[in-house]
Tab-separated table of C-alpha atoms in Angstrom:
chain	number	residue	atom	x	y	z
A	1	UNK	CA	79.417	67.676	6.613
A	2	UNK	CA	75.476	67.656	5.946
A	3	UNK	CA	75.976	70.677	4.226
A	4	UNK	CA	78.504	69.753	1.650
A	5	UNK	CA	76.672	69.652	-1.737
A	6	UNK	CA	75.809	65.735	-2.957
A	7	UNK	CA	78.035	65.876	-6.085
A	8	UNK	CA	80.909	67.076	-4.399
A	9	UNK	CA	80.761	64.401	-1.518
A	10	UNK	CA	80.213	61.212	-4.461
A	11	UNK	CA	82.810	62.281	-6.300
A	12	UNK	CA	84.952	62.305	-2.828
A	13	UNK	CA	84.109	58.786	-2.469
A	14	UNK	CA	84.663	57.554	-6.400
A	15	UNK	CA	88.098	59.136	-6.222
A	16	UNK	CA	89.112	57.561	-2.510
A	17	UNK	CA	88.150	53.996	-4.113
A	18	UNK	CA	91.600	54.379	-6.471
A	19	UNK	CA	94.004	52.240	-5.037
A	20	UNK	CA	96.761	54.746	-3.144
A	21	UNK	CA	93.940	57.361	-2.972
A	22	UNK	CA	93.085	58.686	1.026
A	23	UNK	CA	90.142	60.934	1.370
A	24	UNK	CA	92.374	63.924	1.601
A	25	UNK	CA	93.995	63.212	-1.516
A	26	UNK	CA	90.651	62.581	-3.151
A	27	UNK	CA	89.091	65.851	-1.917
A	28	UNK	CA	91.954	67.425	-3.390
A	29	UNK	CA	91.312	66.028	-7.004
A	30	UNK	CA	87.594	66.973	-6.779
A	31	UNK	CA	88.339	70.640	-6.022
A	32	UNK	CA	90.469	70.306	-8.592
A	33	UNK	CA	87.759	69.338	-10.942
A	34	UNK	CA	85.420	71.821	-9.600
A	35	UNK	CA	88.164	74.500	-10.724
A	36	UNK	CA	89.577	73.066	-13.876
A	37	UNK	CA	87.917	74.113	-17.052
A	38	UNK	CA	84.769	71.691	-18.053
A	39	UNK	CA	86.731	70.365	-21.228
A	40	UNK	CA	89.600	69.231	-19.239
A	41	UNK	CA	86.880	67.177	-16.461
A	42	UNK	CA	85.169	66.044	-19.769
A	43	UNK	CA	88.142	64.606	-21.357
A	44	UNK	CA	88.893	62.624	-18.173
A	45	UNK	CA	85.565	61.212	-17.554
A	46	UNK	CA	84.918	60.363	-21.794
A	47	UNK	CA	89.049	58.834	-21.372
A	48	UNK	CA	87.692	56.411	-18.225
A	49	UNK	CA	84.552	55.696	-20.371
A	50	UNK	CA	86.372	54.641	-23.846
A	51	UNK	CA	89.082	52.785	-21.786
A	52	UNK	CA	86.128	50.693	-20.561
A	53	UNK	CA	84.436	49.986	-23.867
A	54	UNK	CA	87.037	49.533	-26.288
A	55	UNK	CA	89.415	47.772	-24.579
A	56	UNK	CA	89.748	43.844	-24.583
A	57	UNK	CA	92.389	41.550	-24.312
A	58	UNK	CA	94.159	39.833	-27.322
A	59	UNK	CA	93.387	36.572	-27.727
A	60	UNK	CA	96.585	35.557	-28.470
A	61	UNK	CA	99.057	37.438	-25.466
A	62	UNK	CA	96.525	38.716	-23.113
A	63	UNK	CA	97.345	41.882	-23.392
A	64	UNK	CA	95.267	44.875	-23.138
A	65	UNK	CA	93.833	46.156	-27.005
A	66	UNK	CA	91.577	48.105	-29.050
A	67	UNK	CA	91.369	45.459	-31.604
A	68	UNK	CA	92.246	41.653	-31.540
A	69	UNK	CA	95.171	39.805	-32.128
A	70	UNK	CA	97.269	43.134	-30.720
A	71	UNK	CA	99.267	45.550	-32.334
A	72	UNK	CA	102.090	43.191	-31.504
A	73	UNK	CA	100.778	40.219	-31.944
A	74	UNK	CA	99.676	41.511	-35.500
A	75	UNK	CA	103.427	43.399	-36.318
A	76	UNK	CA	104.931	41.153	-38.714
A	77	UNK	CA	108.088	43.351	-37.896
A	78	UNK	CA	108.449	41.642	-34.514
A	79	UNK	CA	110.608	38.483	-33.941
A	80	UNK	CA	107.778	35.384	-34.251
A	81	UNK	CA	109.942	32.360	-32.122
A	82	UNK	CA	110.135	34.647	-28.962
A	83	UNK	CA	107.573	35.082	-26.117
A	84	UNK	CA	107.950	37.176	-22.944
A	85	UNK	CA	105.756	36.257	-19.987
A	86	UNK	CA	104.911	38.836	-17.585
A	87	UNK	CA	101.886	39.333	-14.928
A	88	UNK	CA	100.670	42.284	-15.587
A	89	UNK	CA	99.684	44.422	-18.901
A	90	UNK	CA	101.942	47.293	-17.440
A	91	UNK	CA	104.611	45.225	-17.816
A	92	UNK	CA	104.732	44.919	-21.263
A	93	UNK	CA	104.505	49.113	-21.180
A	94	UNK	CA	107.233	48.835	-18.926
A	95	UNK	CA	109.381	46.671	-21.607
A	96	UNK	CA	108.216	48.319	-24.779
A	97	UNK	CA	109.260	51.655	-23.313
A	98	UNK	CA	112.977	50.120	-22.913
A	99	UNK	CA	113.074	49.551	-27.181
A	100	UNK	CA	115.146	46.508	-25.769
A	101	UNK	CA	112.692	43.634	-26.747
A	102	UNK	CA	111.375	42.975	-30.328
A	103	UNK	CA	109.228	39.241	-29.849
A	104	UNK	CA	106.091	38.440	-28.840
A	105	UNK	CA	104.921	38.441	-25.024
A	106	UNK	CA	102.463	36.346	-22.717
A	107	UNK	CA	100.528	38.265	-20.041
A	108	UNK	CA	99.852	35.988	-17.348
A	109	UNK	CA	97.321	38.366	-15.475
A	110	UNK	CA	99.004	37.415	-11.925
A	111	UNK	CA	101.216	34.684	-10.711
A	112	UNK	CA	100.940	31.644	-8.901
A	113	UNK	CA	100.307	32.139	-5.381
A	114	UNK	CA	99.650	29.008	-3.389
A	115	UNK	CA	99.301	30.647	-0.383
A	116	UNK	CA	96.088	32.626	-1.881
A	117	UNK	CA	95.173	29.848	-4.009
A	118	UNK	CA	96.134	31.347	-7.048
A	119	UNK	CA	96.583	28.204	-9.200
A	120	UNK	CA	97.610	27.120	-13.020
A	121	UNK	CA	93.853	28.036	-13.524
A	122	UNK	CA	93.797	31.551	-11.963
A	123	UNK	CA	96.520	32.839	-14.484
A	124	UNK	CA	96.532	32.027	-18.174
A	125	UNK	CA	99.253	29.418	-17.894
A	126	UNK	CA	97.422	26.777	-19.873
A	127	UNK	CA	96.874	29.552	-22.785
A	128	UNK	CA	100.987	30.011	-23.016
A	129	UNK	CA	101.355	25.937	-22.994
A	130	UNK	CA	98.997	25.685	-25.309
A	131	UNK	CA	101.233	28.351	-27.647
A	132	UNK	CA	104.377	26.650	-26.934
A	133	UNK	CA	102.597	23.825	-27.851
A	134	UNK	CA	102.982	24.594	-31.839
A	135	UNK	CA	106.283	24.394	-32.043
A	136	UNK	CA	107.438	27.751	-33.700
A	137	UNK	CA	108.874	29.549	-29.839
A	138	UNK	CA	112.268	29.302	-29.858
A	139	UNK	CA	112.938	30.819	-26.694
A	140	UNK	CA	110.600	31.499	-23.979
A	141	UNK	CA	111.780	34.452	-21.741
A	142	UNK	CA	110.414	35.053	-17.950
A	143	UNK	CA	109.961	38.601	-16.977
A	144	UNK	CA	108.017	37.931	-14.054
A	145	UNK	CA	108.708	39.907	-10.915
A	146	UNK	CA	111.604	39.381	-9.193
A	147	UNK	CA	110.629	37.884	-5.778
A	148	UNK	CA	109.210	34.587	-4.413
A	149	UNK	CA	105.759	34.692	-6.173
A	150	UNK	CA	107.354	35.495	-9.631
A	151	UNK	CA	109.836	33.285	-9.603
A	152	UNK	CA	107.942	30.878	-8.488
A	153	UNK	CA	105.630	31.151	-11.025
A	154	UNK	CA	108.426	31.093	-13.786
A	155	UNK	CA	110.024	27.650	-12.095
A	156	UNK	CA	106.596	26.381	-11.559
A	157	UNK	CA	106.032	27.398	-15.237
A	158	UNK	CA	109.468	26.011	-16.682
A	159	UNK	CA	108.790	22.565	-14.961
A	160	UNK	CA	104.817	22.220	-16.771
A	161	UNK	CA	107.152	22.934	-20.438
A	162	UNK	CA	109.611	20.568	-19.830
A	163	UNK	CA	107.433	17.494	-18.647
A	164	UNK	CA	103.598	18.454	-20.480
A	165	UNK	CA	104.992	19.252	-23.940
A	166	UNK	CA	107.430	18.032	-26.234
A	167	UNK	CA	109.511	21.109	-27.116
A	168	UNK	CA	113.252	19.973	-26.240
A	169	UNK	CA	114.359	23.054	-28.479
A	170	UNK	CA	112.464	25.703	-26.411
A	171	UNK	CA	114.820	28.160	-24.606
A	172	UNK	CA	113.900	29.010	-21.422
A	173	UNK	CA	115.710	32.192	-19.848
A	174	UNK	CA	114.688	34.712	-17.145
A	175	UNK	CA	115.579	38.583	-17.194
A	176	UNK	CA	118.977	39.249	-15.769
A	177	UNK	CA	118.812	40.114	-11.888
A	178	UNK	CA	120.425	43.729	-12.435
A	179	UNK	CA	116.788	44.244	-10.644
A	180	UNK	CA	116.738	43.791	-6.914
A	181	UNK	CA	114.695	41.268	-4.956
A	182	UNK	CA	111.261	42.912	-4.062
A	183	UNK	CA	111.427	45.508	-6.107
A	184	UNK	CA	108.119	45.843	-8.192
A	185	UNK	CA	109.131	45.366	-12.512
A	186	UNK	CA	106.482	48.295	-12.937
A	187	UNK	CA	109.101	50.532	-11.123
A	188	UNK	CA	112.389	49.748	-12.490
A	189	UNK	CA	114.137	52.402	-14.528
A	190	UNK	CA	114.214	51.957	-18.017
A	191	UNK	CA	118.269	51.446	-18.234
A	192	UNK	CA	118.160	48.990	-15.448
A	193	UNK	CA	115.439	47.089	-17.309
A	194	UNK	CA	116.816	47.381	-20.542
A	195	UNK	CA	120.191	45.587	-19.425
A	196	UNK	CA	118.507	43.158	-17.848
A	197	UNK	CA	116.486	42.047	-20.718
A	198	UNK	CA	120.227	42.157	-23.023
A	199	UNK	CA	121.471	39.674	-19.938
A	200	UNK	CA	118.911	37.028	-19.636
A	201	UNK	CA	120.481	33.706	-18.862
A	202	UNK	CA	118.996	29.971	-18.722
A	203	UNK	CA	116.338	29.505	-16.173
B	1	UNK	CA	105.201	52.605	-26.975
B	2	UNK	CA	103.885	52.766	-30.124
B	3	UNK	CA	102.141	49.631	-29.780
B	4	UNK	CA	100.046	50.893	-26.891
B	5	UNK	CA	96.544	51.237	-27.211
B	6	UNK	CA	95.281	54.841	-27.870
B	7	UNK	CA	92.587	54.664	-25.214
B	8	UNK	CA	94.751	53.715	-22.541
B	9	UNK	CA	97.456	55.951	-23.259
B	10	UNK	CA	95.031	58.614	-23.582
B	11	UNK	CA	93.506	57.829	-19.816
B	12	UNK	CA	97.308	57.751	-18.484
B	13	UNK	CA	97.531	61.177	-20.089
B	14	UNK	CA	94.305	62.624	-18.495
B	15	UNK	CA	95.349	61.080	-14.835
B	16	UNK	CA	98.961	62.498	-14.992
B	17	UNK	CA	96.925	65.922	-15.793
B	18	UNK	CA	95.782	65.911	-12.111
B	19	UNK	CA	97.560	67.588	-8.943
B	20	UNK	CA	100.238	65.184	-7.578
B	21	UNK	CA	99.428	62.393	-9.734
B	22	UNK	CA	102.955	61.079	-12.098
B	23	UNK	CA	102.927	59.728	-14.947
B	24	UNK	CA	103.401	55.611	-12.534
B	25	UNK	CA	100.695	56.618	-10.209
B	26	UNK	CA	98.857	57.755	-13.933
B	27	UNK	CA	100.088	54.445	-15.083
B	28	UNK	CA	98.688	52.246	-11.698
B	29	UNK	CA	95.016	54.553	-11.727
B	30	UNK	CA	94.424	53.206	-15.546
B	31	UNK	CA	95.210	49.685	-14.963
B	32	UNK	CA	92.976	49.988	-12.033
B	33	UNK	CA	90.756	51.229	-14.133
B	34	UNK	CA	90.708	48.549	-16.523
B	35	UNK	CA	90.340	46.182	-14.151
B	36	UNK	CA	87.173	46.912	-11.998
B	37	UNK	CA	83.499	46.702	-12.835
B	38	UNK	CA	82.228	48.712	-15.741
B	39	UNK	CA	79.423	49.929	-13.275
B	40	UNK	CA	82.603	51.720	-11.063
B	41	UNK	CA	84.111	53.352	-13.366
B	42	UNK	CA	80.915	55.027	-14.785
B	43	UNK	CA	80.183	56.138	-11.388
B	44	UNK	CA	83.469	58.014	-11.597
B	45	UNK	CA	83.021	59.085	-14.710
B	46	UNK	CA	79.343	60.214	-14.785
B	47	UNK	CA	80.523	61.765	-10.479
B	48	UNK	CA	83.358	63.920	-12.882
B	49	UNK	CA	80.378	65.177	-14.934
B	50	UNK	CA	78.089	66.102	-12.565
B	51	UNK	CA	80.209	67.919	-10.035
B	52	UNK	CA	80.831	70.456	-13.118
B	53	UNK	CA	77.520	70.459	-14.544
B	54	UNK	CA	75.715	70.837	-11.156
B	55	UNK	CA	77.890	73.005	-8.669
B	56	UNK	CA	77.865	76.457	-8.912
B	57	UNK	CA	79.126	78.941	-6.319
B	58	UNK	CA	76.862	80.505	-3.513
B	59	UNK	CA	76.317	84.424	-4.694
B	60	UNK	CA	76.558	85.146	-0.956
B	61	UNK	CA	79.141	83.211	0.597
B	62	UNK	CA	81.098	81.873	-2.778
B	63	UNK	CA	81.198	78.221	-1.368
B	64	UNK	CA	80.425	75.245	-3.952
B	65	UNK	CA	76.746	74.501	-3.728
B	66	UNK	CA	73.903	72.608	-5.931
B	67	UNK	CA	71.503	75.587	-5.147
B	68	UNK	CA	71.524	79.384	-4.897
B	69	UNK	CA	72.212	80.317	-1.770
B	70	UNK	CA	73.641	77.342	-0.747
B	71	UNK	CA	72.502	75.227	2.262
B	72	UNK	CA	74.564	76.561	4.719
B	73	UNK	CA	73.389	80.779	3.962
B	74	UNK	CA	69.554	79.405	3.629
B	75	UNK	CA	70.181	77.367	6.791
B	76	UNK	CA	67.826	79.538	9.286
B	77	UNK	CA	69.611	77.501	12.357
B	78	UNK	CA	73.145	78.718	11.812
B	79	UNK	CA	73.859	82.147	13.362
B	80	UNK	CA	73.453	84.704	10.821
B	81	UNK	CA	75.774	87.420	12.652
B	82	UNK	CA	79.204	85.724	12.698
B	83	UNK	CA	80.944	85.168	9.158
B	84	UNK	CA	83.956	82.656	9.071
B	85	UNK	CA	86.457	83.538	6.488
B	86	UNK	CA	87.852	80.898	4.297
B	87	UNK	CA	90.665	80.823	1.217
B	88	UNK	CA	89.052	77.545	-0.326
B	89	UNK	CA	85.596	76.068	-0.280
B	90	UNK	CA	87.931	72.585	0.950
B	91	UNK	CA	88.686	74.592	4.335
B	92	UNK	CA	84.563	74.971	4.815
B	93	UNK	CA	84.531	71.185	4.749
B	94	UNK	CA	87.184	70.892	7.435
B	95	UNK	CA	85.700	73.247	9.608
B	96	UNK	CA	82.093	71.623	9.272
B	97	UNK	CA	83.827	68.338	10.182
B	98	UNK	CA	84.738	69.882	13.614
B	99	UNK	CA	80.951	70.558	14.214
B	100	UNK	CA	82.742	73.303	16.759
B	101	UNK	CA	81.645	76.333	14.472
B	102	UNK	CA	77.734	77.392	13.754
B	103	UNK	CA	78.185	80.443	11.924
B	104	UNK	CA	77.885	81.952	8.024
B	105	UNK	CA	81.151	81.643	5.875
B	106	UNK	CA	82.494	83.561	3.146
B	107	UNK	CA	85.021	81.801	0.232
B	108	UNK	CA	87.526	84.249	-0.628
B	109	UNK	CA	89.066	81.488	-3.277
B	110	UNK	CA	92.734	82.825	-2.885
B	111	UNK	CA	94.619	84.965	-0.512
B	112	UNK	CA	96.319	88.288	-1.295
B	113	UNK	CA	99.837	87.595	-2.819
B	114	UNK	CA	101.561	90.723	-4.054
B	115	UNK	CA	104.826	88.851	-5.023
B	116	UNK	CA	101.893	86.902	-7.075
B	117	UNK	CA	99.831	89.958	-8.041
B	118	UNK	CA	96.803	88.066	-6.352
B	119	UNK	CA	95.246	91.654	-5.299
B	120	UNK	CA	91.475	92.613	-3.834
B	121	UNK	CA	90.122	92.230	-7.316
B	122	UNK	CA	91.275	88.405	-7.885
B	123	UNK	CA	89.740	87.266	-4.652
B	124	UNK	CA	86.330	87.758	-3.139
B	125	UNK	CA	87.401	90.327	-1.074
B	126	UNK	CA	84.831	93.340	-1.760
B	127	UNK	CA	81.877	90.849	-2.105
B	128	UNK	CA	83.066	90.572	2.393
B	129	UNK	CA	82.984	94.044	2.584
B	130	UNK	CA	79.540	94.613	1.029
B	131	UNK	CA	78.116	91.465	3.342
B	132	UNK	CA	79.946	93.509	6.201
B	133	UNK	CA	78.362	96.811	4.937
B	134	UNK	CA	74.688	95.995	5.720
B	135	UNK	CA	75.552	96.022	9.661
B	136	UNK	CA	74.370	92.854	10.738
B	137	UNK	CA	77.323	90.867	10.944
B	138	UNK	CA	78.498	91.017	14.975
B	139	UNK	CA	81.802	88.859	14.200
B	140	UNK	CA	84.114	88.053	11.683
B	141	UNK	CA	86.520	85.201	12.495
B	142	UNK	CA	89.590	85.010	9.758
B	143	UNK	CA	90.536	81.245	9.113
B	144	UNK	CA	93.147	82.010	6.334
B	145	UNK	CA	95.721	79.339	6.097
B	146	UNK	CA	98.522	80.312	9.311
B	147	UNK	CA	101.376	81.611	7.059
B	148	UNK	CA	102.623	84.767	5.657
B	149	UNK	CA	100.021	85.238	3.015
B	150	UNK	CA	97.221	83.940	4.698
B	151	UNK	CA	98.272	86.221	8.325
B	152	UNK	CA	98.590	88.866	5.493
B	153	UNK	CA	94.933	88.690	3.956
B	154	UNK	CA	93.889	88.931	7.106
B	155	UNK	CA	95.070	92.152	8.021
B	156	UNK	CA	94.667	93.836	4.890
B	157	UNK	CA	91.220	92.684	4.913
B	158	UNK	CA	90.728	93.684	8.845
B	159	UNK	CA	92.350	97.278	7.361
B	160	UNK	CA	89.649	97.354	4.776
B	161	UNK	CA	86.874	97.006	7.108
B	162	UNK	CA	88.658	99.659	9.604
B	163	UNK	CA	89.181	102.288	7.361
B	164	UNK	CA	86.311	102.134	4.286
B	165	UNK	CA	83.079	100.925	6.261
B	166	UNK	CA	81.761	102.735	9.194
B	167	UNK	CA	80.610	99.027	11.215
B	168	UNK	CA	82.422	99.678	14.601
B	169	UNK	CA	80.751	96.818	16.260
B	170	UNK	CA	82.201	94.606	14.677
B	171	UNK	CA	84.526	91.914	16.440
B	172	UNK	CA	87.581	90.263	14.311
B	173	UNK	CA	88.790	87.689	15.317
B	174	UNK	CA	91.593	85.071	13.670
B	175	UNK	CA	91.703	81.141	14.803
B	176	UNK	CA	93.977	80.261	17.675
B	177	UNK	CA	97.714	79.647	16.890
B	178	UNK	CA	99.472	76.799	19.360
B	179	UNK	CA	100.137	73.263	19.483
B	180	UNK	CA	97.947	70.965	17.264
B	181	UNK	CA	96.475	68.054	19.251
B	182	UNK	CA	98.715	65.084	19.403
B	183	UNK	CA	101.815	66.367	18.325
B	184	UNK	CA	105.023	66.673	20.626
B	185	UNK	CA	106.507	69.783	21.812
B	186	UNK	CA	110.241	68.688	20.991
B	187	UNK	CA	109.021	68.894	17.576
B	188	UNK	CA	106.891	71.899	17.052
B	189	UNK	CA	108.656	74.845	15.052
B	190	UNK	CA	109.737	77.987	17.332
B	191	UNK	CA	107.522	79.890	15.028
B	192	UNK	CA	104.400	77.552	15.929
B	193	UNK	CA	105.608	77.559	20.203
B	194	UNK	CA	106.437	80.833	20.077
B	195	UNK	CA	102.929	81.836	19.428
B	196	UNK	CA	101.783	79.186	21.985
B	197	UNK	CA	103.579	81.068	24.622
B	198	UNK	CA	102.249	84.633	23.586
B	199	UNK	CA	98.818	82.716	23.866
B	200	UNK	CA	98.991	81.212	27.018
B	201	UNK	CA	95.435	80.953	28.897
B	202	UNK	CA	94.246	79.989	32.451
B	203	UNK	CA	94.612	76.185	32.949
């Protein structure tokens, strides 16, 4: 192994720190680089490079963007009285691939875990009361992960909007369970997803 | 979809490009991506960059190297008479992890494939013969991947040195065939214990 040229052995090691990456796998991708033509290498390395300076999160939703408020957030086109909490920023990729949802969304960037102290002030809860807050959400929809955290987090959620703020007229409604428990949103097929947006029901 | 960032989608794009990577696990490397330290994704990207703008190929042995020859043919310790074939510069890594083998190597990058019309030409196949040629190689050991094209390279390229150079002395030799360590003999193929049998030794 002394023998194995530096640059071949780092980039080894930067590809085996991706989550779901071994050291097989990652010796794999870096002989692939070594054989790939220099433009293709080039246009991965520039694409992890702009992805780190030009992206930010909307002030707004939390969501991952080039430019702040968001594409959505900005898109006069989509419904103004709806938000859609998830966790992640996939999620909302995972919903706007369905064509399904035209409101607003929430990215919570994790859910409450009290078990790992994740708390109201891990997660940008107090940023989505504060929205609600203004009075023009009509309907508040939970698309959380199905499974104890997620729910959780929606209930948990549900209970602060109900009791902090003063929004009787506020629908509250969480994605139909045509998804089963423990399955990850990120994963769920786009018809299965799509339905289950069409069936929400009241939290 | 439309509303997605241009960087990101870009970086998904890029990942899905590589071996065994779809467009999810594209999907899960980006958002990891997003979220670590600046500093770690440079060192990817700049570790991308460098493994094409600083590794060349030995001109003796055809393994990835830094330098000209590379450390292994300029190493005056290792045994300059024995020459371990290889198809990939990876299988020189896993056979300098066994620390079991001393010797030269020589990266054929490919195997013959006539279904494939991989023929002498596409592989390094006459740069062996002309290392063979000079007369002071004592042994060459084939490592070719076990399997029909790999057994098959190995022949044809055993032929070769037969038949067009006049180096009698030389041994060839091909890496045992049997039972890999820690695996179970109810499961081995009859191909794999077959061969185990035929190669039998003294206990």
């Amino acid at each position: 192994m002394s023998d194995i040229a530096p640059p071949v052995a780092a980039l080894v090691e930067e590809f085996a720190k991706l989550p779901g990456i071994g050291v097989k796998t990652a010796q794999r991708l870096t002989f692939h680089v070594l054989r790939c033509p220099t433009d293709q290498a080039r246009r991965l390395a520039e694409a992890i490079m702009r992805v780190k300076e030009s992206i930010i999160y909307c002030s707004r939703c939390f969501n991952i963007t080039e430019k702040d408020p968001c594409p959505i957030c900005s898109n006069p086109a989509r419904e103004q009285d709806t938000i859609c909490v998830v966790e992640e920023p996939m999620d909302v990729l995972a919903l706007e691939k369905t064509g399904a949802y035209k409101g607003l969304y929430h990215v919570l960037h994790g859910a409450l875990s009290p078990m790992n102290g994740i708390g109201r002030k891990e997660i940008r809860m107090d940023e989505l009361l504060r929205r609600l807050e203004r009075g023009t959400i009509r309907e508040v929809i939970f698309a959380t992960n199905p499974g104890f955290e997620g729910d959780y987090t929606a209930r948990a959620i549900e209970r602060c909007i109900k009791t902090e703020l003063s929004v009787p007229e506020v629908r509250i409604t969480t994605l139909a369970r045509g998804l089963s428990m423990g399955s990850s949103l990120e994963y769920a097929d786009e018809d299965t997803l799509g339905r289950a947006i069409e069936g929400r029901r009241e939290l």
